[in-house]
Amino acid sequence: MTAEELEFFPAASQGGPDYGERIRAVFEKHLVKQGLNLTKQRLRILDFLIAAKRHLELDEIYLALRKHGIGRATVFRSLKLLEECGLVDHVTTTKGASRFEIKLERPHHDHLICVECGNIQEVRWPQLEKIQEETCRKLGFAPTWHRHEIFGRCRRCAKA
Amino acid sequence: MTAEELEFFPAASQGGPDYGERIRAVFEKHLVKQGLNLTKQRLRILDFLIAAKRHLELDEIYLALRKHGIGRATVFRSLKLLEECGLVDHVTTTKGASRFEIKLERPHHDHLICVECGNIQEVRWPQLEKIQEETCRKLGFAPTWHRHEIFGRCRRCAKA
DNA sequence: ATGGATGCAAATGATTTGCAGAATG
DNA sequence: CATTCTGCAAATCATTTGCATCCAT
């Protein structure tokens, strides 16, 4: 396994200059195309996700923003819109709620999920992706997305 | 990718002589150890899973067996027991209910799930397993289980 | 004005649990 | 007899929707 084949990176690796602007532009474009509006609630939810730089549960977002009068349903519907335009992805955890993250300009990655502390570590496996694609092609299976999650105990929790 | 690296097999590849007997033996042993009993309901549920040779939803089992007076809760609790002793595994599908399958003596495999017809195709990726293990070791992550599912349209549905 | 957007509360759907009676060893 | 089991119904919990109202254009 070489360095190209295996790359780790923190969720915070996203960014660069004007990252937030680019994200908002994609969102607005999507909304306009659908005849929808970029409301302040939607913007606030998106900004919160960008700032978090990690996987958030719907309720984490809701609890943080309800002081601004934003309801759970709005968070839910905004996340849906954000997924529709490819800005956001979600991870279905074993038990409990899904976790959402910004994915624009972030390479595809898989997740190591600590069942102890809930922390999610990301890992890139370009080689695995290649094998998957080849397999699907051979089988005539047309993949739209995949989920590859390893559950266990992270370094810190494994020691404790 | 060689033949050893990539192996497909139908869910019905399980079996061989006395397969059902071996499964029942594992179950009974587990129950006895816990001071529990191998009741006729539990046996019926297990047998139904063995006979099915495919991924079943809890409700499929329930609907098939309720004519024998078996309740949903019993199916639920039996599946839990069967997972505890390693006889059964479940796949969390995108939407809807989990699907359960017998796993005794079946090699680990991943799933290609058709979002159109719900069919689940299985695939073995020994090479991928190896890479995963190595990565976890490097990161000090102690894996307990993983889930690797590709969603898309199967050959038949992709054509239609 | 008109259509989209929001928040609330209630519906949904899968999963899980409490409990009283039945079955088991 | 002392537990364990079971089925029912009801509780949970995340997710989703209906609806009256609010807001932006």
Short mmCIF file of C-alpha atoms (C1' of nucleotides) in Angstrom, two decimals:
data_model
loop_
_atom_site.label_atom_id
_atom_site.label_comp_id
_atom_site.label_asym_id
_atom_site.label_seq_id
_atom_site.Cartn_x
_atom_site.Cartn_y
_atom_site.Cartn_z
CA MET A 1 0.00 0.00 0.00
CA THR A 2 1.53 3.27 -1.10
CA ALA A 3 0.91 6.82 -0.04
CA GLU A 4 -1.32 7.40 -3.05
CA GLU A 5 -3.38 4.38 -2.26
CA LEU A 6 -4.03 5.26 1.30
CA GLU A 7 -4.63 8.77 2.45
CA PHE A 8 -5.99 10.02 5.71
CA PHE A 9 -7.31 13.45 6.24
CA PRO A 10 -9.26 15.29 8.89
CA ALA A 11 -12.77 16.45 8.23
CA ALA A 12 -11.39 19.95 8.53
CA SER A 13 -9.32 19.47 5.42
CA GLN A 14 -12.08 21.09 3.46
CA GLY A 15 -11.77 24.77 2.78
CA GLY A 16 -9.46 27.11 1.07
CA PRO A 17 -10.26 30.68 0.11
CA ASP A 18 -13.90 31.42 -0.57
CA TYR A 19 -14.95 27.88 0.21
CA GLY A 20 -18.10 29.06 1.92
CA GLU A 21 -18.91 31.34 -0.99
CA ARG A 22 -18.59 28.54 -3.49
CA ILE A 23 -20.87 26.36 -1.44
CA ARG A 24 -23.49 29.05 -1.09
CA ALA A 25 -23.33 29.67 -4.83
CA VAL A 26 -24.06 26.05 -5.60
CA PHE A 27 -26.96 26.05 -3.19
CA GLU A 28 -28.46 29.24 -4.53
CA LYS A 29 -28.16 28.06 -8.11
CA HIS A 30 -29.93 24.85 -7.24
CA LEU A 31 -32.70 26.70 -5.46
CA VAL A 32 -33.22 29.21 -8.24
CA LYS A 33 -33.42 26.43 -10.79
CA GLN A 34 -36.20 24.89 -8.72
CA GLY A 35 -37.96 28.19 -8.22
CA LEU A 36 -37.06 28.19 -4.53
CA ASN A 37 -35.56 30.88 -2.34
CA LEU A 38 -32.36 31.13 -0.37
CA THR A 39 -33.94 32.04 2.94
CA LYS A 40 -32.07 33.10 6.03
CA GLN A 41 -32.94 29.84 7.75
CA ARG A 42 -31.47 27.79 4.93
CA LEU A 43 -28.40 29.96 4.89
CA ARG A 44 -27.93 29.69 8.62
CA ILE A 45 -28.20 25.92 8.52
CA LEU A 46 -25.71 25.70 5.68
CA ASP A 47 -23.28 28.04 7.43
CA PHE A 48 -23.53 26.02 10.58
CA LEU A 49 -22.61 22.88 8.68
CA ILE A 50 -19.68 24.59 7.00
CA ALA A 51 -18.37 25.93 10.28
CA ALA A 52 -18.75 22.61 12.08
CA LYS A 53 -16.34 20.76 9.80
CA ARG A 54 -17.54 17.50 11.16
CA HIS A 55 -20.45 15.10 11.05
CA LEU A 56 -23.52 16.53 12.71
CA GLU A 57 -26.78 14.98 13.69
CA LEU A 58 -29.94 16.73 12.61
CA ASP A 59 -30.72 17.41 16.24
CA GLU A 60 -27.33 18.96 16.91
CA ILE A 61 -28.10 21.49 14.23
CA TYR A 62 -31.63 21.99 15.45
CA LEU A 63 -30.63 22.46 19.08
CA ALA A 64 -27.94 24.94 18.12
CA LEU A 65 -30.23 27.01 15.92
CA ARG A 66 -33.59 26.89 17.61
CA LYS A 67 -32.64 29.92 19.63
CA HIS A 68 -32.98 31.70 16.30
CA GLY A 69 -36.45 30.24 15.94
CA ILE A 70 -35.52 27.54 13.48
CA GLY A 71 -37.60 24.39 13.74
CA ARG A 72 -36.62 20.78 13.38
CA ALA A 73 -38.72 20.43 10.24
CA THR A 74 -36.87 23.27 8.57
CA VAL A 75 -33.52 21.72 9.40
CA PHE A 76 -34.80 18.45 8.01
CA ARG A 77 -36.07 20.01 4.80
CA SER A 78 -32.95 22.10 4.31
CA LEU A 79 -30.69 19.09 4.70
CA LYS A 80 -32.80 17.33 2.11
CA LEU A 81 -32.32 20.20 -0.31
CA LEU A 82 -28.61 20.24 0.41
CA GLU A 83 -28.35 16.57 -0.33
CA GLU A 84 -30.30 17.00 -3.53
CA CYS A 85 -27.78 19.43 -4.91
CA GLY A 86 -24.84 17.31 -3.83
CA LEU A 87 -23.54 19.60 -1.13
CA VAL A 88 -24.24 17.33 1.77
CA ASP A 89 -23.98 13.64 2.50
CA HIS A 90 -25.17 11.60 5.39
CA VAL A 91 -23.89 8.58 7.25
CA THR A 92 -26.41 6.17 8.71
CA THR A 93 -25.05 5.13 12.08
CA THR A 94 -25.91 1.81 13.71
CA LYS A 95 -28.19 3.16 16.34
CA GLY A 96 -29.64 6.58 16.53
CA ALA A 97 -29.71 9.43 14.11
CA SER A 98 -27.92 10.00 10.81
CA ARG A 99 -24.92 12.32 10.71
CA PHE A 100 -24.57 14.95 8.02
CA GLU A 101 -21.51 16.57 6.50
CA ILE A 102 -20.59 18.97 3.74
CA LYS A 103 -19.09 17.17 0.78
CA LEU A 104 -18.42 19.81 -1.86
CA GLU A 105 -14.90 19.52 -3.23
CA ARG A 106 -14.14 16.81 -0.73
CA PRO A 107 -12.95 13.51 -2.18
CA HIS A 108 -15.00 10.45 -1.51
CA HIS A 109 -14.05 8.77 1.71
CA ASP A 110 -15.20 6.05 4.04
CA HIS A 111 -15.75 6.11 7.77
CA LEU A 112 -14.31 4.48 10.85
CA ILE A 113 -16.92 4.95 13.51
CA CYS A 114 -16.05 4.58 17.18
CA VAL A 115 -18.88 2.80 18.96
CA GLU A 116 -17.52 4.10 22.26
CA CYS A 117 -17.17 7.86 21.82
CA GLY A 118 -19.08 8.27 18.55
CA ASN A 119 -16.12 9.89 16.85
CA ILE A 120 -15.95 9.45 13.09
CA GLN A 121 -12.58 9.14 11.42
CA GLU A 122 -12.34 9.42 7.68
CA VAL A 123 -10.19 7.43 5.35
CA ARG A 124 -9.65 7.47 1.61
CA TRP A 125 -9.28 4.22 -0.23
CA PRO A 126 -8.88 5.01 -3.91
CA GLN A 127 -7.76 1.47 -4.60
CA LEU A 128 -10.89 0.04 -3.06
CA GLU A 129 -13.05 2.37 -5.11
CA LYS A 130 -11.42 1.06 -8.24
CA ILE A 131 -12.06 -2.55 -7.35
CA GLN A 132 -15.66 -1.78 -6.53
CA GLU A 133 -16.26 -0.06 -9.81
CA GLU A 134 -14.75 -2.89 -11.75
CA THR A 135 -16.87 -5.42 -9.93
CA CYS A 136 -20.05 -3.49 -10.58
CA ARG A 137 -19.20 -3.21 -14.24
CA LYS A 138 -18.67 -6.94 -14.50
CA LEU A 139 -21.99 -7.62 -12.85
CA GLY A 140 -23.94 -5.07 -14.86
CA PHE A 141 -24.77 -3.30 -11.62
CA ALA A 142 -25.17 0.47 -11.97
CA PRO A 143 -24.07 1.97 -8.65
CA THR A 144 -25.40 5.31 -7.52
CA TRP A 145 -23.72 5.52 -4.14
CA HIS A 146 -22.17 3.35 -1.52
CA ARG A 147 -21.62 3.19 2.16
CA HIS A 148 -18.54 1.71 3.69
CA GLU A 149 -18.34 2.01 7.41
CA ILE A 150 -16.20 0.21 9.91
CA PHE A 151 -17.41 0.13 13.48
CA GLY A 152 -15.12 -0.43 16.42
CA ARG A 153 -13.10 1.42 19.00
CA CYS A 154 -10.81 4.27 18.12
CA ARG A 155 -7.22 4.43 19.32
CA ARG A 156 -8.11 6.41 22.41
CA CYS A 157 -11.08 4.31 23.44
CA ALA A 158 -9.30 1.05 22.66
CA LYS A 159 -6.62 1.98 25.19
CA ALA A 160 -9.04 2.96 27.93
CA MET B 1 -8.08 -9.05 -10.06
CA THR B 2 -7.87 -12.82 -9.99
CA ALA B 3 -10.43 -15.46 -9.32
CA GLU B 4 -9.29 -15.74 -5.72
CA GLU B 5 -9.62 -12.06 -5.19
CA LEU B 6 -13.12 -11.78 -6.47
CA GLU B 7 -15.71 -14.41 -5.87
CA PHE B 8 -19.41 -14.20 -6.34
CA PHE B 9 -21.83 -16.60 -4.83
CA PRO B 10 -25.56 -16.83 -4.43
CA ALA B 11 -27.11 -16.58 -1.02
CA ALA B 12 -28.16 -20.18 -1.50
CA SER B 13 -24.53 -21.30 -1.50
CA GLN B 14 -24.90 -22.05 2.17
CA GLY B 15 -25.74 -25.55 3.14
CA GLY B 16 -24.31 -28.96 2.78
CA PRO B 17 -25.39 -31.99 4.73
CA ASP B 18 -26.80 -31.33 8.17
CA TYR B 19 -26.45 -27.58 7.79
CA GLY B 20 -29.72 -26.96 9.56
CA GLU B 21 -28.71 -29.33 12.33
CA ARG B 22 -25.44 -27.53 12.93
CA ILE B 23 -27.23 -24.21 13.09
CA ARG B 24 -29.80 -25.46 15.54
CA ALA B 25 -27.03 -26.91 17.66
CA VAL B 26 -25.26 -23.57 17.89
CA PHE B 27 -28.50 -21.86 18.81
CA GLU B 28 -29.43 -24.38 21.45
CA LYS B 29 -25.98 -24.27 22.99
CA HIS B 30 -26.16 -20.49 23.22
CA LEU B 31 -29.60 -20.62 24.79
CA VAL B 32 -28.66 -23.26 27.34
CA LYS B 33 -25.60 -21.29 28.35
CA GLN B 34 -27.89 -18.34 29.05
CA GLY B 35 -30.42 -20.44 30.88
CA LEU B 36 -32.92 -20.00 28.08
CA ASN B 37 -35.05 -22.47 26.20
CA LEU B 38 -35.25 -23.57 22.61
CA THR B 39 -38.98 -23.01 22.17
CA LYS B 40 -40.99 -24.02 19.17
CA GLN B 41 -41.43 -20.39 18.16
CA ARG B 42 -37.68 -19.80 18.15
CA LEU B 43 -37.12 -22.98 16.23
CA ARG B 44 -39.76 -22.10 13.67
CA ILE B 45 -38.26 -18.66 13.10
CA LEU B 46 -34.79 -20.10 12.72
CA ASP B 47 -36.00 -22.77 10.32
CA PHE B 48 -37.80 -20.19 8.28
CA LEU B 49 -34.60 -18.20 7.92
CA ILE B 50 -32.61 -21.28 6.97
CA ALA B 51 -35.15 -22.29 4.35
CA ALA B 52 -35.40 -18.80 2.89
CA LYS B 53 -31.74 -18.66 1.86
CA ARG B 54 -32.03 -14.96 1.33
CA HIS B 55 -32.31 -11.66 3.18
CA LEU B 56 -35.61 -11.34 4.95
CA GLU B 57 -37.27 -8.41 6.65
CA LEU B 58 -38.58 -8.91 10.13
CA ASP B 59 -42.08 -8.42 8.83
CA GLU B 60 -41.67 -11.01 6.10
CA ILE B 61 -40.93 -13.52 8.80
CA TYR B 62 -43.72 -12.26 11.01
CA LEU B 63 -46.32 -12.30 8.24
CA ALA B 64 -45.33 -15.81 7.22
CA LEU B 65 -45.47 -17.19 10.74
CA ARG B 66 -48.30 -15.36 12.40
CA LYS B 67 -50.70 -17.98 11.13
CA HIS B 68 -48.96 -20.15 13.71
CA GLY B 69 -49.69 -17.53 16.34
CA ILE B 70 -46.20 -16.06 16.42
CA GLY B 71 -46.10 -12.36 17.23
CA ARG B 72 -43.89 -9.63 15.87
CA ALA B 73 -42.22 -9.16 19.23
CA THR B 74 -41.22 -12.79 19.36
CA VAL B 75 -39.70 -12.59 15.90
CA PHE B 76 -37.85 -9.48 16.99
CA ARG B 77 -36.52 -11.05 20.16
CA SER B 78 -35.58 -14.27 18.43
CA LEU B 79 -33.61 -12.44 15.76
CA LYS B 80 -31.82 -10.60 18.53
CA LEU B 81 -30.85 -13.87 20.16
CA LEU B 82 -29.74 -15.26 16.82
CA GLU B 83 -27.53 -12.26 16.23
CA GLU B 84 -26.06 -12.55 19.71
CA CYS B 85 -24.81 -16.04 19.03
CA GLY B 86 -23.44 -15.10 15.63
CA LEU B 87 -25.91 -17.09 13.57
CA VAL B 88 -27.61 -14.14 11.96
CA ASP B 89 -26.57 -10.82 10.52
CA HIS B 90 -28.59 -7.89 9.34
CA VAL B 91 -28.24 -5.34 6.59
CA THR B 92 -29.57 -1.86 7.19
CA THR B 93 -31.16 -0.77 3.95
CA THR B 94 -31.50 2.85 2.94
CA LYS B 95 -35.17 3.14 3.53
CA GLY B 96 -37.35 0.77 5.38
CA ALA B 97 -36.65 -2.25 7.44
CA SER B 98 -33.46 -4.18 8.06
CA ARG B 99 -32.97 -7.47 6.26
CA PHE B 100 -31.73 -10.54 8.11
CA GLU B 101 -29.78 -13.55 6.94
CA ILE B 102 -28.16 -16.67 8.31
CA LYS B 103 -24.41 -16.32 8.41
CA LEU B 104 -23.08 -19.53 9.95
CA GLU B 105 -20.27 -21.00 7.89
CA ARG B 106 -20.79 -18.35 5.27
CA PRO B 107 -17.72 -16.26 4.44
CA HIS B 108 -17.91 -12.55 5.04
CA HIS B 109 -19.37 -10.72 2.08
CA ASP B 110 -20.62 -7.31 1.10
CA HIS B 111 -23.86 -6.31 -0.55
CA LEU B 112 -24.99 -4.75 -3.80
CA ILE B 113 -28.49 -3.50 -3.10
CA CYS B 114 -30.85 -2.66 -5.93
CA VAL B 115 -32.81 0.45 -5.07
CA GLU B 116 -35.36 -0.48 -7.72
CA CYS B 117 -36.39 -4.04 -6.93
CA GLY B 118 -34.80 -4.42 -3.49
CA ASN B 119 -32.80 -7.44 -4.53
CA ILE B 120 -29.56 -7.97 -2.63
CA GLN B 121 -26.60 -9.44 -4.45
CA GLU B 122 -23.62 -10.64 -2.49
CA VAL B 123 -19.98 -10.28 -3.33
CA ARG B 124 -16.77 -11.38 -1.66
CA TRP B 125 -13.80 -9.05 -1.63
CA PRO B 126 -11.02 -10.76 0.32
CA GLN B 127 -8.51 -8.25 -0.98
CA LEU B 128 -10.55 -5.35 0.33
CA GLU B 129 -10.83 -6.99 3.71
CA LYS B 130 -7.09 -7.21 3.89
CA ILE B 131 -6.59 -3.54 3.09
CA GLN B 132 -9.17 -2.57 5.65
CA GLU B 133 -7.53 -4.59 8.35
CA GLU B 134 -4.17 -3.12 7.59
CA THR B 135 -5.52 0.40 7.70
CA CYS B 136 -7.21 -0.17 11.02
CA ARG B 137 -4.02 -1.58 12.46
CA LYS B 138 -2.07 1.46 11.33
CA LEU B 139 -4.59 3.78 12.90
CA GLY B 140 -4.88 1.89 16.15
CA PHE B 141 -8.54 1.38 15.41
CA ALA B 142 -9.98 -1.87 16.78
CA PRO B 143 -12.74 -2.90 14.41
CA THR B 144 -15.60 -5.06 15.58
CA TRP B 145 -17.64 -5.18 12.39
CA HIS B 146 -18.15 -3.36 9.20
CA ARG B 147 -20.77 -2.63 6.63
CA HIS B 148 -20.02 -2.21 3.00
CA GLU B 149 -23.02 -1.71 0.82
CA ILE B 150 -23.33 -0.41 -2.70
CA PHE B 151 -26.68 0.96 -3.75
CA GLY B 152 -27.76 1.20 -7.36
CA ARG B 153 -29.68 -0.67 -10.00
CA CYS B 154 -29.13 -4.33 -10.70
CA ARG B 155 -28.53 -5.64 -14.20
CA ARG B 156 -32.20 -6.33 -14.81
CA CYS B 157 -33.48 -3.01 -13.48
CA ALA B 158 -30.73 -1.04 -15.19
CA LYS B 159 -31.92 -2.37 -18.54
CA ALA B 160 -35.58 -1.65 -17.98
"C1'" DA C 1 -51.59 38.99 -4.40
"C1'" DT C 2 -49.28 34.72 -5.05
"C1'" DG C 3 -46.48 31.00 -4.27
"C1'" DG C 4 -42.96 29.45 -1.53
"C1'" DA C 5 -41.25 28.75 3.51
"C1'" DT C 6 -41.78 27.97 8.27
"C1'" DG C 7 -42.94 26.02 12.80
"C1'" DC C 8 -45.83 23.42 15.21
"C1'" DA C 9 -47.84 19.34 16.12
"C1'" DA C 10 -49.19 15.26 14.68
"C1'" DA C 11 -48.47 11.02 11.42
"C1'" DT C 12 -45.52 7.50 10.14
"C1'" DG C 13 -42.65 3.42 10.37
"C1'" DA C 14 -39.31 0.67 12.37
"C1'" DT C 15 -37.90 -0.94 16.58
"C1'" DT C 16 -38.27 -1.86 21.46
"C1'" DT C 17 -40.46 -2.63 25.96
"C1'" DG C 18 -44.09 -3.50 29.89
"C1'" DC C 19 -47.02 -6.63 31.37
"C1'" DA C 20 -50.31 -10.28 32.44
"C1'" DG C 21 -51.12 -14.69 31.25
"C1'" DA C 22 -49.21 -19.18 29.19
"C1'" DA C 23 -45.74 -22.50 28.83
"C1'" DT C 24 -41.67 -24.85 30.24
"C1'" DG C 25 -38.50 -27.69 32.97
"C1'" DC D 1 -43.26 -23.79 41.53
"C1'" DA D 2 -40.08 -20.69 39.66
"C1'" DT D 3 -38.65 -19.01 35.62
"C1'" DT D 4 -38.77 -18.14 31.14
"C1'" DC D 5 -41.74 -16.98 26.99
"C1'" DT D 6 -45.19 -15.04 24.44
"C1'" DG D 7 -48.49 -11.89 22.30
"C1'" DC D 8 -50.63 -7.82 22.76
"C1'" DA D 9 -50.55 -3.15 23.01
"C1'" DA D 10 -48.33 0.69 23.97
"C1'" DA D 11 -43.81 3.42 24.22
"C1'" DT D 12 -39.75 5.06 21.71
"C1'" DC D 13 -37.16 7.36 18.49
"C1'" DA D 14 -35.93 9.11 14.11
"C1'" DT D 15 -37.97 10.78 10.27
"C1'" DT D 16 -41.60 12.83 7.56
"C1'" DT D 17 -45.86 15.41 6.51
"C1'" DG D 18 -50.29 18.44 7.01
"C1'" DC D 19 -51.59 22.71 7.74
"C1'" DA D 20 -52.36 27.40 9.10
"C1'" DT D 21 -49.62 31.21 8.99
"C1'" DC D 22 -45.76 34.00 7.59
"C1'" DC D 23 -42.77 36.07 4.29
"C1'" DA D 24 -40.63 37.40 -0.05
"C1'" DT D 25 -41.12 38.84 -4.51
#
